[in-house]
Amino acid sequence: AEKRLLPDANIHSVDSDRAGLIFGFDSLSPTAIKSLDSCRFGYFCQYGLGIRTPSSKKLNPQNVGNIVHYVMDYCFRKFYDGTEENRLIPEKDIKDAVTEALAEYRKNELMEEQYHTVRFNVLFDNLSEICFYLLKYMTEELAQSRFRPTYFELNLKNPATDEKSGFVSKPFKISVDVKGKKEEINLYGTVDRVDIAHITDEEKAEKQIRAIDYKTGKESFGLEKVYYGLSLKLLIYLFTLAEGNPGYVPASATYYPSGAVGEQSDTANPDSDKLRDIWMKNHGEEGIGVKDTNGDKERDNYKSRTLNGNGKRTDYFKATTVTADKLERLKEHIITTISDNVSCIKQGDVTANPLKKGDEEISCKFCKYNVICGAGKEHVTEIENSESANFVADITDTNENKAGDSNGDK
């Protein structure tokens, strides 16, 4: 400890033998993967040294996320468990289900209403509007889709098989080289929702998977982030679900923004189509969609119902389309990125290697350990560079316009 306090001490390195004791893990959660790929020193402080900050009892983004996930799980099970078709859910049924879910969450997870502040209770009650619109437009899309909500809050930590369908859920395994020896690491997590489409037509008969995550935070998805090991969890889920189920084809891994209701209409008394377009503009799905799958063919479900200034309908599906071959290449890159960082940290390299995107400090903005890491701005990596640009150009399907462009016209 005294040596590490010396002026010329390297605090970003741990003796390799001690590193084996500190980082003896054989599994990683999505949060741990994000921390590791974002900055190894931050990961060392949080997961190696166990430095924590007190959790907040306020209605912060994490708590809001937990509540929204609870409501989505409750309502989707209520609407789709045991049913044979994606019926259009009446608005009254959605409102009733949201009210039930929030009441159940308050009863099971929170103190009674009188023990919270007025602000907390108002914010909690306001979540009903967000959840209502989420469910309204998700269920409208599903009523026109061949994808069926099949699994909810699917845990991938321990291998399991659905007795009825034979569908397998399991962690994603990667091999890591540590001092010349191979170690197997399990990447696990919980998928918010898994939809399955049974496709039978003249050309083919197959089952397709789409993995969906309800994103309540403001973090955006981008392939330049994926290049540096960020925004990986949903892709990892899609990979392991397809890998564990031969005959199932990966169709998409998309994040559904689940935050505020959004901007107001620019017209008085907007009709239902206008209200729907306002919502879709602010809640377009991000992530990856695979070309020629049914999800790709159903993109019209995400277009505006009103015409834009060019007399066309705007495409609000913001996910990037890639081919199946490029998705496989993306998988290989993700495995390599995680493996390299795990190998480094297990051998004692806890270098502060923070990332930024333009003015956005990805790693350092909310970091609890930047006062002790000693890394200045000269050590920050800008993720928008020629390497990541070449990667994005290689992965994206050049035969398709990138989804969510400035005009969004097709």
PDB file of C-alpha atoms in Angstrom, residues 209-332:
ATOM      1  CA  ILE A 209     -36.135 -14.406 -32.719  1.00  0.00           C
ATOM      2  CA  ARG A 210     -36.232 -10.778 -31.722  1.00  0.00           C
ATOM      3  CA  ALA A 211     -34.906  -9.617 -28.372  1.00  0.00           C
ATOM      4  CA  ILE A 212     -36.366  -6.426 -26.893  1.00  0.00           C
ATOM      5  CA  ASP A 213     -35.145  -4.183 -24.097  1.00  0.00           C
ATOM      6  CA  TYR A 214     -37.180  -1.386 -22.496  1.00  0.00           C
ATOM      7  CA  LYS A 215     -34.694   1.474 -22.276  1.00  0.00           C
ATOM      8  CA  THR A 216     -35.654   4.105 -19.694  1.00  0.00           C
ATOM      9  CA  GLY A 217     -32.310   5.930 -19.747  1.00  0.00           C
ATOM     10  CA  LYS A 218     -31.027   8.419 -22.329  1.00  0.00           C
ATOM     11  CA  GLU A 219     -28.100   6.361 -23.602  1.00  0.00           C
ATOM     12  CA  SER A 220     -28.230   5.923 -27.363  1.00  0.00           C
ATOM     13  CA  PHE A 221     -27.170   2.909 -29.414  1.00  0.00           C
ATOM     14  CA  GLY A 222     -24.478   3.174 -32.076  1.00  0.00           C
ATOM     15  CA  LEU A 223     -22.144   0.779 -33.851  1.00  0.00           C
ATOM     16  CA  GLU A 224     -19.176   2.984 -32.986  1.00  0.00           C
ATOM     17  CA  LYS A 225     -20.022   2.254 -29.363  1.00  0.00           C
ATOM     18  CA  VAL A 226     -20.298  -1.453 -30.090  1.00  0.00           C
ATOM     19  CA  TYR A 227     -16.821  -1.281 -31.635  1.00  0.00           C
ATOM     20  CA  TYR A 228     -15.446  -0.235 -28.232  1.00  0.00           C
ATOM     21  CA  GLY A 229     -17.497  -2.757 -26.243  1.00  0.00           C
ATOM     22  CA  LEU A 230     -20.529  -0.667 -25.283  1.00  0.00           C
ATOM     23  CA  SER A 231     -24.250  -1.323 -25.905  1.00  0.00           C
ATOM     24  CA  LEU A 232     -23.596  -5.062 -26.112  1.00  0.00           C
ATOM     25  CA  LYS A 233     -26.069  -6.750 -23.819  1.00  0.00           C
ATOM     26  CA  LEU A 234     -29.020  -7.181 -26.174  1.00  0.00           C
ATOM     27  CA  LEU A 235     -26.797  -8.437 -28.984  1.00  0.00           C
ATOM     28  CA  ILE A 236     -25.253 -10.964 -26.586  1.00  0.00           C
ATOM     29  CA  TYR A 237     -28.743 -12.114 -25.629  1.00  0.00           C
ATOM     30  CA  LEU A 238     -29.706 -12.536 -29.295  1.00  0.00           C
ATOM     31  CA  PHE A 239     -26.522 -14.484 -30.041  1.00  0.00           C
ATOM     32  CA  THR A 240     -26.938 -16.958 -27.199  1.00  0.00           C
ATOM     33  CA  LEU A 241     -30.655 -17.519 -27.871  1.00  0.00           C
ATOM     34  CA  ALA A 242     -29.953 -18.300 -31.536  1.00  0.00           C
ATOM     35  CA  GLU A 243     -26.909 -20.408 -30.652  1.00  0.00           C
ATOM     36  CA  GLY A 244     -28.832 -22.499 -28.136  1.00  0.00           C
ATOM     37  CA  ASN A 245     -31.758 -23.125 -30.480  1.00  0.00           C
ATOM     38  CA  PRO A 246     -30.788 -24.595 -33.876  1.00  0.00           C
ATOM     39  CA  GLY A 247     -33.398 -23.726 -36.472  1.00  0.00           C
ATOM     40  CA  TYR A 248     -34.096 -20.335 -34.896  1.00  0.00           C
ATOM     41  CA  VAL A 249     -32.870 -17.310 -36.852  1.00  0.00           C
ATOM     42  CA  PRO A 250     -31.859 -14.004 -35.202  1.00  0.00           C
ATOM     43  CA  ALA A 251     -34.118 -11.233 -36.534  1.00  0.00           C
ATOM     44  CA  SER A 252     -33.391  -8.193 -34.350  1.00  0.00           C
ATOM     45  CA  ALA A 253     -32.052  -6.853 -31.074  1.00  0.00           C
ATOM     46  CA  THR A 254     -33.820  -3.575 -30.377  1.00  0.00           C
ATOM     47  CA  TYR A 255     -34.051  -1.075 -27.558  1.00  0.00           C
ATOM     48  CA  TYR A 256     -37.467   0.527 -27.087  1.00  0.00           C
ATOM     49  CA  PRO A 257     -37.122   4.004 -25.512  1.00  0.00           C
ATOM     50  CA  SER A 258     -39.408   4.030 -22.484  1.00  0.00           C
ATOM     51  CA  GLY A 259     -38.881   7.499 -21.066  1.00  0.00           C
ATOM     52  CA  ALA A 260     -41.061  10.599 -21.005  1.00  0.00           C
ATOM     53  CA  VAL A 261     -44.236  10.865 -23.067  1.00  0.00           C
ATOM     54  CA  GLY A 262     -42.594  13.347 -25.443  1.00  0.00           C
ATOM     55  CA  GLU A 263     -43.314  16.648 -27.149  1.00  0.00           C
ATOM     56  CA  GLN A 264     -46.740  18.208 -27.493  1.00  0.00           C
ATOM     57  CA  SER A 265     -48.678  18.404 -30.729  1.00  0.00           C
ATOM     58  CA  ASP A 266     -48.266  21.489 -32.892  1.00  0.00           C
ATOM     59  CA  THR A 267     -51.998  21.394 -33.673  1.00  0.00           C
ATOM     60  CA  ALA A 268     -55.036  21.793 -31.441  1.00  0.00           C
ATOM     61  CA  ASN A 269     -56.966  18.612 -30.670  1.00  0.00           C
ATOM     62  CA  PRO A 270     -54.700  16.246 -32.656  1.00  0.00           C
ATOM     63  CA  ASP A 271     -56.312  13.042 -33.895  1.00  0.00           C
ATOM     64  CA  SER A 272     -55.145   9.570 -32.933  1.00  0.00           C
ATOM     65  CA  ASP A 273     -52.820   9.288 -35.950  1.00  0.00           C
ATOM     66  CA  LYS A 274     -51.056  12.547 -35.062  1.00  0.00           C
ATOM     67  CA  LEU A 275     -50.663  11.501 -31.420  1.00  0.00           C
ATOM     68  CA  ARG A 276     -49.259   8.152 -32.502  1.00  0.00           C
ATOM     69  CA  ASP A 277     -46.725   9.851 -34.807  1.00  0.00           C
ATOM     70  CA  ILE A 278     -45.577  12.168 -32.008  1.00  0.00           C
ATOM     71  CA  TRP A 279     -44.971   9.162 -29.779  1.00  0.00           C
ATOM     72  CA  MET A 280     -43.160   7.172 -32.472  1.00  0.00           C
ATOM     73  CA  LYS A 281     -40.912  10.126 -33.308  1.00  0.00           C
ATOM     74  CA  ASN A 282     -39.642  10.159 -29.726  1.00  0.00           C
ATOM     75  CA  HIS A 283     -39.694   6.399 -29.158  1.00  0.00           C
ATOM     76  CA  GLY A 284     -38.334   4.825 -32.331  1.00  0.00           C
ATOM     77  CA  GLU A 285     -36.601   1.502 -31.663  1.00  0.00           C
ATOM     78  CA  GLU A 286     -32.798   1.481 -31.846  1.00  0.00           C
ATOM     79  CA  GLY A 287     -30.423  -1.426 -32.253  1.00  0.00           C
ATOM     80  CA  ILE A 288     -29.840  -4.011 -34.975  1.00  0.00           C
ATOM     81  CA  GLY A 289     -32.255  -5.534 -37.465  1.00  0.00           C
ATOM     82  CA  VAL A 290     -31.320  -8.372 -39.813  1.00  0.00           C
ATOM     83  CA  LYS A 291     -32.032  -7.978 -43.501  1.00  0.00           C
ATOM     84  CA  ASP A 292     -34.695 -10.191 -45.120  1.00  0.00           C
ATOM     85  CA  THR A 293     -36.112 -11.414 -41.810  1.00  0.00           C
ATOM     86  CA  ASN A 294     -39.750 -10.822 -41.001  1.00  0.00           C
ATOM     87  CA  GLY A 295     -38.831  -7.902 -38.782  1.00  0.00           C
ATOM     88  CA  ASP A 296     -37.247  -6.247 -41.812  1.00  0.00           C
ATOM     89  CA  LYS A 297     -40.375  -6.912 -43.861  1.00  0.00           C
ATOM     90  CA  GLU A 298     -42.622  -5.414 -41.177  1.00  0.00           C
ATOM     91  CA  ARG A 299     -40.952  -2.001 -41.143  1.00  0.00           C
ATOM     92  CA  ASP A 300     -44.143  -0.385 -42.465  1.00  0.00           C
ATOM     93  CA  ASN A 301     -45.577  -0.949 -38.978  1.00  0.00           C
ATOM     94  CA  TYR A 302     -43.222   1.790 -37.753  1.00  0.00           C
ATOM     95  CA  LYS A 303     -43.966   4.400 -40.412  1.00  0.00           C
ATOM     96  CA  SER A 304     -45.954   7.546 -39.703  1.00  0.00           C
ATOM     97  CA  ARG A 305     -49.657   7.559 -40.462  1.00  0.00           C
ATOM     98  CA  THR A 306     -49.563  11.182 -41.545  1.00  0.00           C
ATOM     99  CA  LEU A 307     -47.569  12.473 -44.514  1.00  0.00           C
ATOM    100  CA  ASN A 308     -44.488  14.632 -44.010  1.00  0.00           C
ATOM    101  CA  GLY A 309     -43.544  17.725 -45.996  1.00  0.00           C
ATOM    102  CA  ASN A 310     -42.372  15.562 -48.896  1.00  0.00           C
ATOM    103  CA  GLY A 311     -45.714  13.837 -49.129  1.00  0.00           C
ATOM    104  CA  LYS A 312     -44.289  10.573 -47.783  1.00  0.00           C
ATOM    105  CA  ARG A 313     -44.557   8.604 -44.559  1.00  0.00           C
ATOM    106  CA  THR A 314     -41.626   8.891 -42.143  1.00  0.00           C
ATOM    107  CA  ASP A 315     -39.877   5.716 -41.010  1.00  0.00           C
ATOM    108  CA  TYR A 316     -39.473   5.809 -37.228  1.00  0.00           C
ATOM    109  CA  PHE A 317     -37.676   2.468 -36.969  1.00  0.00           C
ATOM    110  CA  LYS A 318     -34.167   3.664 -36.073  1.00  0.00           C
ATOM    111  CA  ALA A 319     -32.401   0.302 -35.885  1.00  0.00           C
ATOM    112  CA  THR A 320     -29.542  -0.311 -38.312  1.00  0.00           C
ATOM    113  CA  THR A 321     -30.080  -3.052 -40.876  1.00  0.00           C
ATOM    114  CA  VAL A 322     -27.283  -5.605 -41.380  1.00  0.00           C
ATOM    115  CA  THR A 323     -27.033  -8.853 -43.302  1.00  0.00           C
ATOM    116  CA  ALA A 324     -26.836 -12.207 -41.529  1.00  0.00           C
ATOM    117  CA  ASP A 325     -23.155 -12.511 -42.526  1.00  0.00           C
ATOM    118  CA  LYS A 326     -22.347  -9.096 -41.059  1.00  0.00           C
ATOM    119  CA  LEU A 327     -24.214  -9.994 -37.874  1.00  0.00           C
ATOM    120  CA  GLU A 328     -21.865 -12.958 -37.519  1.00  0.00           C
ATOM    121  CA  ARG A 329     -18.869 -10.670 -38.025  1.00  0.00           C
ATOM    122  CA  LEU A 330     -20.304  -8.347 -35.380  1.00  0.00           C
ATOM    123  CA  LYS A 331     -20.546 -11.319 -33.030  1.00  0.00           C
ATOM    124  CA  GLU A 332     -16.884 -12.207 -33.594  1.00  0.00           C
TER     125      GLU A 332
END
